[in-house]
mmCIF file of C-alpha atoms in Angstrom:
data_model
loop_
_atom_site.group_PDB
_atom_site.id
_atom_site.type_symbol
_atom_site.label_atom_id
_atom_site.label_comp_id
_atom_site.label_asym_id
_atom_site.label_seq_id
_atom_site.Cartn_x
_atom_site.Cartn_y
_atom_site.Cartn_z
ATOM 1 C CA MET J 744 -0.066 -0.078 0.017
ATOM 2 C CA PRO J 745 1.558 3.348 -0.906
ATOM 3 C CA GLN J 746 2.329 5.745 1.820
ATOM 4 C CA ILE J 747 0.064 8.829 2.371
ATOM 5 C CA ASP J 748 1.635 12.262 1.879
ATOM 6 C CA PHE J 749 0.125 14.005 4.930
ATOM 7 C CA ARG J 750 2.068 17.038 3.758
ATOM 8 C CA ALA J 751 0.392 17.020 0.743
ATOM 9 C CA LEU J 752 -2.900 16.229 2.482
ATOM 10 C CA PHE J 753 -2.803 19.249 4.881
ATOM 11 C CA GLU J 754 -1.970 21.669 2.038
ATOM 12 C CA THR J 755 -4.881 20.425 0.000
ATOM 13 C CA LEU J 756 -7.618 20.244 3.094
ATOM 14 C CA PRO J 757 -10.409 22.518 1.772
ATOM 15 C CA SER J 758 -11.030 24.482 4.934
ATOM 16 C CA PRO J 759 -8.486 26.983 6.541
ATOM 17 C CA HIS J 760 -5.707 25.083 8.876
ATOM 18 C CA MET J 761 -2.796 26.261 10.405
ATOM 19 C CA VAL J 762 -0.360 25.603 13.206
ATOM 20 C CA LEU J 763 1.191 27.962 15.891
ATOM 21 C CA ASP J 764 3.921 27.146 18.317
ATOM 22 C CA ARG J 765 4.181 27.778 21.979
ATOM 23 C CA ASP J 766 4.998 31.605 21.214
ATOM 24 C CA LEU J 767 1.761 31.723 19.140
ATOM 25 C CA CYS J 768 4.160 32.124 15.908
ATOM 26 C CA PHE J 769 3.080 30.494 12.685
ATOM 27 C CA VAL J 770 4.898 27.439 11.788
ATOM 28 C CA GLU J 771 2.588 26.190 9.096
ATOM 29 C CA ALA J 772 -0.475 27.205 7.001
ATOM 30 C CA ASN J 773 -2.420 25.591 4.472
ATOM 31 C CA LEU J 774 -3.450 26.939 1.127
ATOM 32 C CA ALA J 775 -7.105 27.538 2.191
ATOM 33 C CA TYR J 776 -5.876 29.456 5.048
ATOM 34 C CA GLN J 777 -3.493 31.713 2.781
ATOM 35 C CA ARG J 778 -6.243 32.326 0.341
ATOM 36 C CA THR J 779 -8.698 33.466 3.289
ATOM 37 C CA THR J 780 -6.297 35.732 4.857
ATOM 38 C CA GLU J 781 -4.705 36.787 1.783
ATOM 39 C CA ARG J 782 -1.224 36.305 3.126
ATOM 40 C CA SER J 783 1.404 33.903 1.415
ATOM 41 C CA ARG J 784 3.073 31.127 3.573
ATOM 42 C CA GLU J 785 6.090 33.391 3.456
ATOM 43 C CA GLU J 786 4.337 36.571 4.859
ATOM 44 C CA LEU J 787 2.941 33.993 7.941
ATOM 45 C CA ILE J 788 5.703 31.643 8.786
ATOM 46 C CA GLY J 789 7.649 32.793 12.188
ATOM 47 C CA ARG J 790 5.416 35.907 12.670
ATOM 48 C CA ASN J 791 2.897 36.077 15.636
ATOM 49 C CA ILE J 792 -0.400 35.891 14.894
ATOM 50 C CA PHE J 793 -1.587 38.635 16.903
ATOM 51 C CA ASP J 794 1.273 40.617 15.405
ATOM 52 C CA LEU J 795 -0.258 40.039 11.745
ATOM 53 C CA PHE J 796 -3.852 40.130 12.955
ATOM 54 C CA PRO J 797 -4.070 42.657 15.692
ATOM 55 C CA ASN J 798 -7.748 42.582 17.504
ATOM 56 C CA PRO J 799 -7.607 44.448 20.747
ATOM 57 C CA GLY J 800 -11.243 44.054 21.128
ATOM 58 C CA GLU J 801 -13.439 40.970 22.587
ATOM 59 C CA GLY J 802 -12.581 38.529 19.454
ATOM 60 C CA GLY J 803 -8.960 39.029 20.323
ATOM 61 C CA ARG J 804 -9.368 38.367 23.820
ATOM 62 C CA GLN J 805 -11.584 35.321 23.136
ATOM 63 C CA LEU J 806 -8.893 33.925 20.395
ATOM 64 C CA ARG J 807 -5.947 34.266 23.029
ATOM 65 C CA ASP J 808 -7.751 32.878 25.807
ATOM 66 C CA SER J 809 -8.675 29.759 23.653
ATOM 67 C CA LEU J 810 -5.062 29.474 22.461
ATOM 68 C CA GLN J 811 -3.899 29.645 26.162
ATOM 69 C CA ARG J 812 -6.460 27.178 27.391
ATOM 70 C CA VAL J 813 -5.387 24.419 24.835
ATOM 71 C CA LEU J 814 -1.413 25.100 26.072
ATOM 72 C CA ASP J 815 -2.341 24.849 29.732
ATOM 73 C CA THR J 816 -4.659 22.066 29.708
ATOM 74 C CA GLY J 817 -3.631 19.910 26.367
ATOM 75 C CA GLN J 818 -7.126 19.654 25.826
ATOM 76 C CA PRO J 819 -8.713 21.018 22.393
ATOM 77 C CA ASP J 820 -11.000 24.289 22.611
ATOM 78 C CA THR J 821 -13.634 25.330 20.383
ATOM 79 C CA LEU J 822 -14.913 28.802 19.707
ATOM 80 C CA ALA J 823 -18.482 28.996 18.242
ATOM 81 C CA LEU J 824 -18.190 32.830 17.248
ATOM 82 C CA ILE J 825 -15.222 35.201 16.859
ATOM 83 C CA PRO J 826 -15.817 38.749 15.772
ATOM 84 C CA TYR J 827 -12.556 39.473 14.267
ATOM 85 C CA ALA J 828 -11.436 41.940 11.782
ATOM 86 C CA ILE J 829 -8.943 41.130 9.154
ATOM 87 C CA PRO J 830 -6.917 43.621 7.389
ATOM 88 C CA LEU J 831 -7.814 44.097 3.311
ATOM 89 C CA PRO J 832 -4.859 43.880 0.810
ATOM 90 C CA VAL J 833 -4.284 47.179 -1.048
ATOM 91 C CA SER J 834 -6.068 45.423 -4.084
ATOM 92 C CA LEU J 835 -9.271 45.274 -2.275
ATOM 93 C CA GLY J 836 -9.088 48.972 -0.912
ATOM 94 C CA GLY J 837 -7.183 48.454 2.179
ATOM 95 C CA GLY J 838 -8.596 48.970 5.858
ATOM 96 C CA PHE J 839 -10.132 46.111 7.648
ATOM 97 C CA GLU J 840 -13.153 44.061 7.286
ATOM 98 C CA MET J 841 -15.191 42.608 10.380
ATOM 99 C CA ARG J 842 -15.405 38.962 9.727
ATOM 100 C CA PHE J 843 -16.894 36.150 11.785
ATOM 101 C CA TRP J 844 -15.174 32.729 12.441
ATOM 102 C CA SER J 845 -15.787 29.598 14.142
ATOM 103 C CA ALA J 846 -12.726 27.967 15.420
ATOM 104 C CA VAL J 847 -11.290 24.575 16.514
ATOM 105 C CA HIS J 848 -8.146 24.494 18.737
ATOM 106 C CA THR J 849 -6.269 20.994 18.626
ATOM 107 C CA PRO J 850 -3.070 20.275 20.785
ATOM 108 C CA LEU J 851 -0.180 18.821 19.295
ATOM 109 C CA PHE J 852 2.113 16.766 21.593
ATOM 110 C CA ASP J 853 5.760 15.783 21.560
ATOM 111 C CA PRO J 854 6.784 11.988 22.521
ATOM 112 C CA ALA J 855 6.899 12.917 26.027
ATOM 113 C CA GLY J 856 3.450 14.038 26.165
ATOM 114 C CA ASN J 857 4.137 17.785 26.231
ATOM 115 C CA VAL J 858 1.843 20.091 24.354
ATOM 116 C CA THR J 859 4.489 22.065 21.643
ATOM 117 C CA HIS J 860 1.747 23.325 19.047
ATOM 118 C CA VAL J 861 -1.736 24.409 18.665
ATOM 119 C CA LEU J 862 -3.469 23.185 15.231
ATOM 120 C CA GLN J 863 -6.444 26.003 14.330
ATOM 121 C CA ASN J 864 -8.983 25.012 12.012
ATOM 122 C CA THR J 865 -11.230 28.122 10.961
ATOM 123 C CA VAL J 866 -14.661 28.305 9.150
ATOM 124 C CA ASP J 867 -15.729 31.424 7.925
ATOM 125 C CA VAL J 868 -19.261 32.249 9.348
ATOM 126 C CA THR J 869 -19.737 35.558 8.453
ATOM 127 C CA GLU J 870 -22.731 34.834 5.991
ATOM 128 C CA ILE J 871 -24.352 32.841 8.660
ATOM 129 C CA GLU J 872 -24.102 35.716 11.178
ATOM 130 C CA ARG J 873 -25.335 38.081 8.740
ATOM 131 C CA LEU J 874 -28.543 35.740 8.016
ATOM 132 C CA LYS J 875 -28.926 35.584 11.630
ATOM 133 C CA ASP J 876 -29.182 39.382 11.820
ATOM 134 C CA ILE J 877 -31.532 39.465 8.915
ATOM 135 C CA ALA J 878 -33.566 36.580 10.387
ATOM 136 C CA TYR J 879 -33.508 37.913 14.234
ATOM 137 C CA GLY J 880 -32.747 41.594 13.687
ATOM 138 C CA PRO J 881 -29.203 43.086 15.415
ATOM 139 C CA SER J 882 -30.601 42.414 19.043
ATOM 140 C CA GLY J 883 -32.767 39.372 18.672
ATOM 141 C CA GLY J 884 -36.271 38.342 17.033
ATOM 142 C CA PRO J 885 -38.653 35.603 16.886
ATOM 143 C CA ALA J 886 -38.469 32.342 18.764
ATOM 144 C CA GLU J 887 -38.170 30.196 15.194
ATOM 145 C CA PRO J 888 -35.777 31.703 12.696
ATOM 146 C CA PRO J 889 -36.849 31.603 8.999
ATOM 147 C CA ILE J 890 -33.551 30.326 8.031
ATOM 148 C CA GLU J 891 -33.558 27.005 9.973
ATOM 149 C CA SER J 892 -30.363 25.364 8.907
ATOM 150 C CA ALA J 893 -28.113 28.466 9.006
ATOM 151 C CA THR J 894 -29.343 29.713 12.356
ATOM 152 C CA GLN J 895 -29.849 26.167 13.913
ATOM 153 C CA LEU J 896 -26.250 25.481 13.336
ATOM 154 C CA TYR J 897 -25.130 28.719 14.653
ATOM 155 C CA GLN J 898 -27.034 28.171 17.871
ATOM 156 C CA ARG J 899 -25.670 24.754 18.480
ATOM 157 C CA ALA J 900 -22.155 26.094 17.951
ATOM 158 C CA ARG J 901 -23.063 28.835 20.552
ATOM 159 C CA GLU J 902 -24.219 26.261 22.890
ATOM 160 C CA LEU J 903 -21.186 24.136 22.421
ATOM 161 C CA GLN J 904 -18.805 26.986 23.046
ATOM 162 C CA GLN J 905 -20.551 27.718 26.313
ATOM 163 C CA THR J 906 -20.478 24.153 27.385
ATOM 164 C CA ASN J 907 -16.824 23.963 26.565
ATOM 165 C CA LEU J 908 -16.315 27.220 28.872
ATOM 166 C CA ILE J 909 -18.056 25.516 31.538
ATOM 167 C CA LEU J 910 -16.064 22.478 31.332
ATOM 168 C CA VAL J 911 -12.884 24.078 31.178
ATOM 169 C CA GLU J 912 -13.697 26.114 34.359
ATOM 170 C CA GLU J 913 -14.713 23.083 36.108
ATOM 171 C CA THR J 914 -11.528 21.323 34.681
ATOM 172 C CA ASN J 915 -9.413 24.179 36.514
ATOM 173 C CA GLN J 916 -11.117 23.648 39.594
ATOM 174 C CA ILE J 917 -10.496 20.194 39.882
ATOM 175 C CA ARG J 918 -6.830 20.890 38.650
ATOM 176 C CA ASN J 919 -6.572 23.331 41.627
ATOM 177 C CA LEU J 920 -8.146 20.585 44.114
ATOM 178 C CA PHE J 921 -5.537 17.958 42.622
ATOM 179 C CA MET J 922 -2.541 20.550 43.122
ATOM 180 C CA GLN J 923 -3.793 21.474 46.702
ATOM 181 C CA ALA J 924 -4.552 17.983 48.018
ATOM 182 C CA PRO J 925 -2.768 17.197 50.931
ATOM 183 C CA GLY J 926 -1.845 13.701 50.071
ATOM 184 C CA LEU J 927 0.580 12.543 47.547
ATOM 185 C CA MET J 928 -0.773 12.534 43.670
ATOM 186 C CA ALA J 929 0.613 12.098 40.490
ATOM 187 C CA VAL J 930 -0.755 10.761 36.887
ATOM 188 C CA LEU J 931 1.836 8.430 34.721
ATOM 189 C CA ILE J 932 1.177 7.544 31.249
ATOM 190 C CA GLY J 933 2.408 4.799 28.915
ATOM 191 C CA PRO J 934 4.764 1.933 29.112
ATOM 192 C CA ASP J 935 7.773 4.062 30.242
ATOM 193 C CA PHE J 936 5.350 5.892 32.908
ATOM 194 C CA VAL J 937 5.886 9.302 31.905
ATOM 195 C CA PHE J 938 4.873 11.823 34.611
ATOM 196 C CA ARG J 939 1.683 13.892 33.048
ATOM 197 C CA LEU J 940 0.946 15.378 36.446
ATOM 198 C CA VAL J 941 2.034 15.881 39.780
ATOM 199 C CA ASN J 942 0.743 17.658 42.790
ATOM 200 C CA ASN J 943 2.494 19.957 45.388
ATOM 201 C CA ALA J 944 2.578 17.166 48.100
ATOM 202 C CA TYR J 945 4.418 14.643 45.534
ATOM 203 C CA GLN J 946 6.859 17.354 44.550
ATOM 204 C CA SER J 947 7.738 18.072 48.157
ATOM 205 C CA LEU J 948 8.361 14.314 48.366
ATOM 206 C CA ILE J 949 10.991 14.170 45.622
ATOM 207 C CA GLY J 950 12.601 17.459 46.357
ATOM 208 C CA ARG J 951 10.910 19.657 44.019
ATOM 209 C CA ARG J 952 12.421 18.106 40.795
ATOM 210 C CA ALA J 953 11.050 18.966 37.334
ATOM 211 C CA VAL J 954 9.493 15.673 36.303
ATOM 212 C CA ILE J 955 6.631 16.279 34.104
ATOM 213 C CA GLY J 956 7.230 14.683 30.627
ATOM 214 C CA LYS J 957 9.871 12.446 31.630
ATOM 215 C CA PRO J 958 9.600 8.777 32.342
ATOM 216 C CA LEU J 959 9.747 7.504 35.602
ATOM 217 C CA LEU J 960 13.445 6.353 35.842
ATOM 218 C CA GLU J 961 14.786 9.128 33.888
ATOM 219 C CA ALA J 962 12.927 11.521 36.453
ATOM 220 C CA LEU J 963 13.784 9.695 39.764
ATOM 221 C CA PRO J 964 16.872 7.621 38.760
ATOM 222 C CA GLU J 965 17.208 6.280 42.177
ATOM 223 C CA LEU J 966 14.290 4.272 41.771
ATOM 224 C CA GLU J 967 16.429 1.898 39.442
ATOM 225 C CA GLY J 968 16.511 -1.386 41.336
ATOM 226 C CA GLN J 969 14.015 -0.751 43.872
ATOM 227 C CA VAL J 970 10.411 -2.570 43.019
ATOM 228 C CA PHE J 971 8.273 0.420 42.052
ATOM 229 C CA GLN J 972 8.466 -0.094 38.395
ATOM 230 C CA ASP J 973 7.800 -3.693 38.438
ATOM 231 C CA ILE J 974 4.804 -2.987 40.690
ATOM 232 C CA LEU J 975 3.617 -0.286 38.178
ATOM 233 C CA THR J 976 4.354 -2.502 34.848
ATOM 234 C CA GLU J 977 2.272 -5.399 36.851
ATOM 235 C CA VAL J 978 -0.773 -2.856 37.365
ATOM 236 C CA MET J 979 -0.534 -1.979 33.766
ATOM 237 C CA ARG J 980 -0.561 -5.679 32.544
ATOM 238 C CA THR J 981 -3.169 -6.815 34.726
ATOM 239 C CA GLY J 982 -5.553 -3.654 34.906
ATOM 240 C CA GLN J 983 -5.766 -4.327 38.810
ATOM 241 C CA PRO J 984 -4.579 -1.809 41.791
ATOM 242 C CA TYR J 985 -1.667 -2.093 44.206
ATOM 243 C CA VAL J 986 -1.962 -1.124 47.757
ATOM 244 C CA GLY J 987 1.187 -0.480 49.432
ATOM 245 C CA GLN J 988 1.586 0.202 53.255
ATOM 246 C CA ALA J 989 4.578 1.545 55.010
ATOM 247 C CA ALA J 990 6.740 0.922 52.072
ATOM 248 C CA SER J 991 10.246 1.811 51.978
ATOM 249 C CA VAL J 992 11.629 3.985 49.209
ATOM 250 C CA LEU J 993 14.989 5.618 48.910
ATOM 251 C CA LEU J 994 14.802 9.095 47.287
ATOM 252 C CA GLN J 995 17.385 11.522 46.416
ATOM 253 C CA ARG J 996 15.641 14.741 47.654
ATOM 254 C CA GLN J 997 18.457 16.868 47.541
ATOM 255 C CA ALA J 998 20.633 16.848 44.553
ATOM 256 C CA ASP J 999 24.111 16.821 46.865
ATOM 257 C CA GLY J 1000 22.567 14.846 49.699
ATOM 258 C CA PRO J 1001 22.510 10.715 50.280
ATOM 259 C CA PRO J 1002 19.315 8.973 49.373
ATOM 260 C CA GLU J 1003 16.998 9.444 51.999
ATOM 261 C CA GLU J 1004 14.590 6.668 53.333
ATOM 262 C CA ARG J 1005 11.059 7.585 53.487
ATOM 263 C CA PHE J 1006 8.072 5.177 53.889
ATOM 264 C CA LEU J 1007 4.589 5.794 51.874
ATOM 265 C CA ASP J 1008 1.092 4.131 52.152
ATOM 266 C CA PHE J 1009 -0.213 4.448 48.431
ATOM 267 C CA ILE J 1010 -2.419 2.573 45.879
ATOM 268 C CA TYR J 1011 -1.663 2.497 42.158
ATOM 269 C CA GLN J 1012 -4.914 2.756 40.376
ATOM 270 C CA PRO J 1013 -4.983 1.846 36.541
ATOM 271 C CA ILE J 1014 -6.588 4.413 34.338
ATOM 272 C CA LEU J 1015 -8.629 2.529 31.776
ATOM 273 C CA ASP J 1016 -9.659 3.602 28.423
ATOM 274 C CA GLY J 1017 -13.339 2.940 26.710
ATOM 275 C CA ARG J 1018 -12.356 -0.797 26.237
ATOM 276 C CA GLY J 1019 -11.184 -1.263 29.567
ATOM 277 C CA VAL J 1020 -7.498 -1.169 28.379
ATOM 278 C CA PRO J 1021 -4.871 0.394 30.859
ATOM 279 C CA TRP J 1022 -2.992 3.332 29.396
ATOM 280 C CA GLY J 1023 -1.813 5.153 32.538
ATOM 281 C CA VAL J 1024 -1.538 4.858 36.468
ATOM 282 C CA PHE J 1025 -2.992 7.297 38.796
ATOM 283 C CA ILE J 1026 -0.943 7.566 42.331
ATOM 284 C CA GLU J 1027 -2.219 8.205 45.421
ATOM 285 C CA GLY J 1028 -0.790 7.947 48.800
ATOM 286 C CA SER J 1029 0.567 9.670 51.904
ATOM 287 C CA ASP J 1030 4.177 9.952 53.774
ATOM 288 C CA VAL J 1031 4.057 7.958 56.908
ATOM 289 C CA THR J 1032 7.693 8.486 57.639
ATOM 290 C CA ALA J 1033 6.868 10.244 60.940
ATOM 291 C CA ARG J 1034 4.821 7.276 62.036
ATOM 292 C CA VAL J 1035 6.926 4.463 61.050
ATOM 293 C CA ARG J 1036 9.694 6.147 63.041
ATOM 294 C CA ALA J 1037 7.832 6.611 65.886
ATOM 295 C CA GLU J 1038 6.347 3.224 66.068
ATOM 296 C CA ARG J 1039 10.134 1.762 65.743
ATOM 297 C CA GLN J 1040 11.217 4.135 68.417
ATOM 298 C CA GLN J 1041 8.132 2.861 70.591
ATOM 299 C CA LYS J 1042 9.353 -0.528 70.266
ATOM 300 C CA LEU J 1043 12.755 -0.035 71.168
ATOM 301 C CA LEU J 1044 11.515 1.693 74.071
ATOM 302 C CA LEU J 1045 9.410 -1.401 75.168
ATOM 303 C CA ASP J 1046 12.412 -3.766 74.071
ATOM 304 C CA GLU J 1047 14.584 -1.639 76.812
ATOM 305 C CA LEU J 1048 11.942 -1.435 79.421
ATOM 306 C CA ASN J 1049 11.293 -5.147 79.165
ATOM 307 C CA HIS J 1050 15.281 -5.960 79.212
ATOM 308 C CA ARG J 1051 15.348 -3.662 82.483
ATOM 309 C CA VAL J 1052 12.306 -5.337 84.165
ATOM 310 C CA LYS J 1053 13.826 -8.630 83.586
ATOM 311 C CA ASN J 1054 17.158 -7.414 85.086
ATOM 312 C CA THR J 1055 15.511 -6.136 87.963
ATOM 313 C CA LEU J 1056 13.414 -9.143 88.669
ATOM 314 C CA ALA J 1057 16.563 -11.448 88.585
ATOM 315 C CA THR J 1058 18.151 -8.829 91.119
ATOM 316 C CA VAL J 1059 15.382 -9.051 93.517
ATOM 317 C CA GLN J 1060 14.979 -12.781 93.274
ATOM 318 C CA ALA J 1061 18.851 -12.915 93.894
ATOM 319 C CA ILE J 1062 18.601 -10.654 96.949
ATOM 320 C CA ALA J 1063 15.426 -12.552 98.253
ATOM 321 C CA ALA J 1064 17.193 -16.116 98.044
ATOM 322 C CA GLN J 1065 20.081 -14.793 99.665
ATOM 323 C CA THR J 1066 18.404 -13.081 102.411
ATOM 324 C CA LEU J 1067 16.403 -16.370 103.238
ATOM 325 C CA ARG J 1068 20.093 -18.221 103.578
ATOM 326 C CA THR J 1069 21.013 -15.732 106.290
ATOM 327 C CA THR J 1070 17.930 -15.180 108.379
ATOM 328 C CA ALA J 1071 16.359 -17.401 110.870
ATOM 329 C CA SER J 1072 12.873 -16.252 110.958
ATOM 330 C CA PRO J 1073 10.148 -14.505 108.908
ATOM 331 C CA ALA J 1074 10.329 -11.277 110.950
ATOM 332 C CA ASP J 1075 14.258 -11.246 110.326
ATOM 333 C CA PHE J 1076 13.741 -11.989 106.714
ATOM 334 C CA ARG J 1077 11.280 -9.165 105.991
ATOM 335 C CA GLU J 1078 13.646 -6.496 107.858
ATOM 336 C CA ALA J 1079 16.691 -7.764 106.037
ATOM 337 C CA PHE J 1080 15.032 -7.770 102.792
ATOM 338 C CA GLU J 1081 13.449 -4.727 102.870
ATOM 339 C CA ALA J 1082 16.885 -3.091 104.050
ATOM 340 C CA ARG J 1083 18.482 -4.519 100.895
ATOM 341 C CA LEU J 1084 15.788 -3.162 98.637
ATOM 342 C CA LEU J 1085 16.138 0.320 99.945
ATOM 343 C CA ALA J 1086 19.967 0.087 99.640
ATOM 344 C CA LEU J 1087 19.435 -1.062 95.954
ATOM 345 C CA SER J 1088 16.692 1.655 95.100
ATOM 346 C CA ALA J 1089 19.199 4.143 96.751
ATOM 347 C CA THR J 1090 21.929 3.124 94.479
ATOM 348 C CA HIS J 1091 19.707 2.937 91.561
ATOM 349 C CA ASP J 1092 19.088 6.557 92.052
ATOM 350 C CA LEU J 1093 22.799 7.708 92.595
ATOM 351 C CA LEU J 1094 23.460 5.802 89.057
ATOM 352 C CA THR J 1095 20.754 7.542 87.317
ATOM 353 C CA GLN J 1096 21.859 10.806 88.518
ATOM 354 C CA SER J 1097 25.324 9.932 87.586
ATOM 355 C CA VAL J 1098 24.427 8.481 84.220
ATOM 356 C CA TRP J 1099 25.730 5.131 84.747
ATOM 357 C CA ARG J 1100 24.661 2.337 82.859
ATOM 358 C CA GLY J 1101 24.437 -1.326 82.523
ATOM 359 C CA ALA J 1102 27.906 -3.100 83.880
ATOM 360 C CA GLN J 1103 28.251 -0.621 86.502
ATOM 361 C CA LEU J 1104 24.759 -1.159 87.898
ATOM 362 C CA ASP J 1105 25.565 -4.805 88.178
ATOM 363 C CA GLU J 1106 28.802 -4.114 89.918
ATOM 364 C CA VAL J 1107 27.343 -1.901 92.288
ATOM 365 C CA ILE J 1108 24.881 -4.674 93.202
ATOM 366 C CA LEU J 1109 27.136 -7.350 93.540
ATOM 367 C CA MET J 1110 29.391 -5.015 95.877
ATOM 368 C CA GLU J 1111 26.302 -4.918 98.197
ATOM 369 C CA LEU J 1112 25.846 -8.135 98.293
ATOM 370 C CA ARG J 1113 29.306 -9.367 98.590
ATOM 371 C CA PRO J 1114 30.001 -8.863 102.228
ATOM 372 C CA HIS J 1115 27.469 -11.807 103.175
ATOM 373 C CA GLY J 1116 29.844 -14.035 101.921
ATOM 374 C CA ALA J 1117 31.570 -15.664 99.089
ATOM 375 C CA GLU J 1118 28.917 -18.395 98.621
ATOM 376 C CA ARG J 1119 26.183 -15.799 98.429
ATOM 377 C CA TYR J 1120 28.343 -13.490 96.352
ATOM 378 C CA ARG J 1121 28.761 -16.572 93.746
ATOM 379 C CA LEU J 1122 25.069 -17.265 93.646
ATOM 380 C CA CYS J 1123 24.156 -13.466 93.045
ATOM 381 C CA ALA J 1124 26.924 -13.390 90.214
#
């Protein structure tokens, strides 16, 4: 099958099409666009659209806002009606002519998923607008326009534009909520898990690195060899979510610092297309490092307390056994046992104040028991 010449296809499209870069400068314009604007390709390429076709009025604002929405959101945008005066060539008398346009703006992406250009397709609806004025009058008219097909098309286009503006506003609100959410949030797309969105909490976790448009291991190379890429691959393969709890991760949070261990609760939720096939992963989670470290510290304290209790009980048992061997009556035993416990308590307080530890405490206890006989000393030791 012969290859399609897409450049030739673009050139011969019957309706005006042009392409702008992120600076809103022309990079392409087909023949229909050149005929409509009375400008050659050489006059257009490299020039800013608002320098060539200035419009400080409402039409210019609408057009600029629509193009910016596409660049910001990566979503197509439709303008049902733009009043936009275009300069006339000298051959037609010069000056400006007010025209009305309907435009669709479509984002074009690079391989990393970044919006690099905007494709515009315009339709000159000046005649429809003039017919509407005839049917309705300049300020409105009957409920049912006599020129049904033209005015119904116009009305549908206006409704579509209004709906799109509402959707854009709702999208912006959702995006703001996403960015400000206290939990970690990110969206990865494609088999290389390219970062499409990350919120403020996620950015804080990874040290404010620029990751949008980069594959996971290029953006966070320290994850190489850790389990997370394998888990993401399995989520994409199966379409099943994965939940992690207190998972350890090493992150290079400072460019010149060592990897830092953090602990995360998280879920990897597959993003499915209309056929149920995963095309990305939504990440949501929280940094539980403080909790995990507190739990570990508490366990260490409990282990230390348990160790000390066992040592204390062993000491008390030894004192009781030694006291039994050296006393003849229960009354004598009670008096001698309490005296030795008080001596032990006083010794412990002294050691605590002097920041003594471990073997020093054992030595003092042994010194306390040693005067009562070598046999008792050996038993206690």
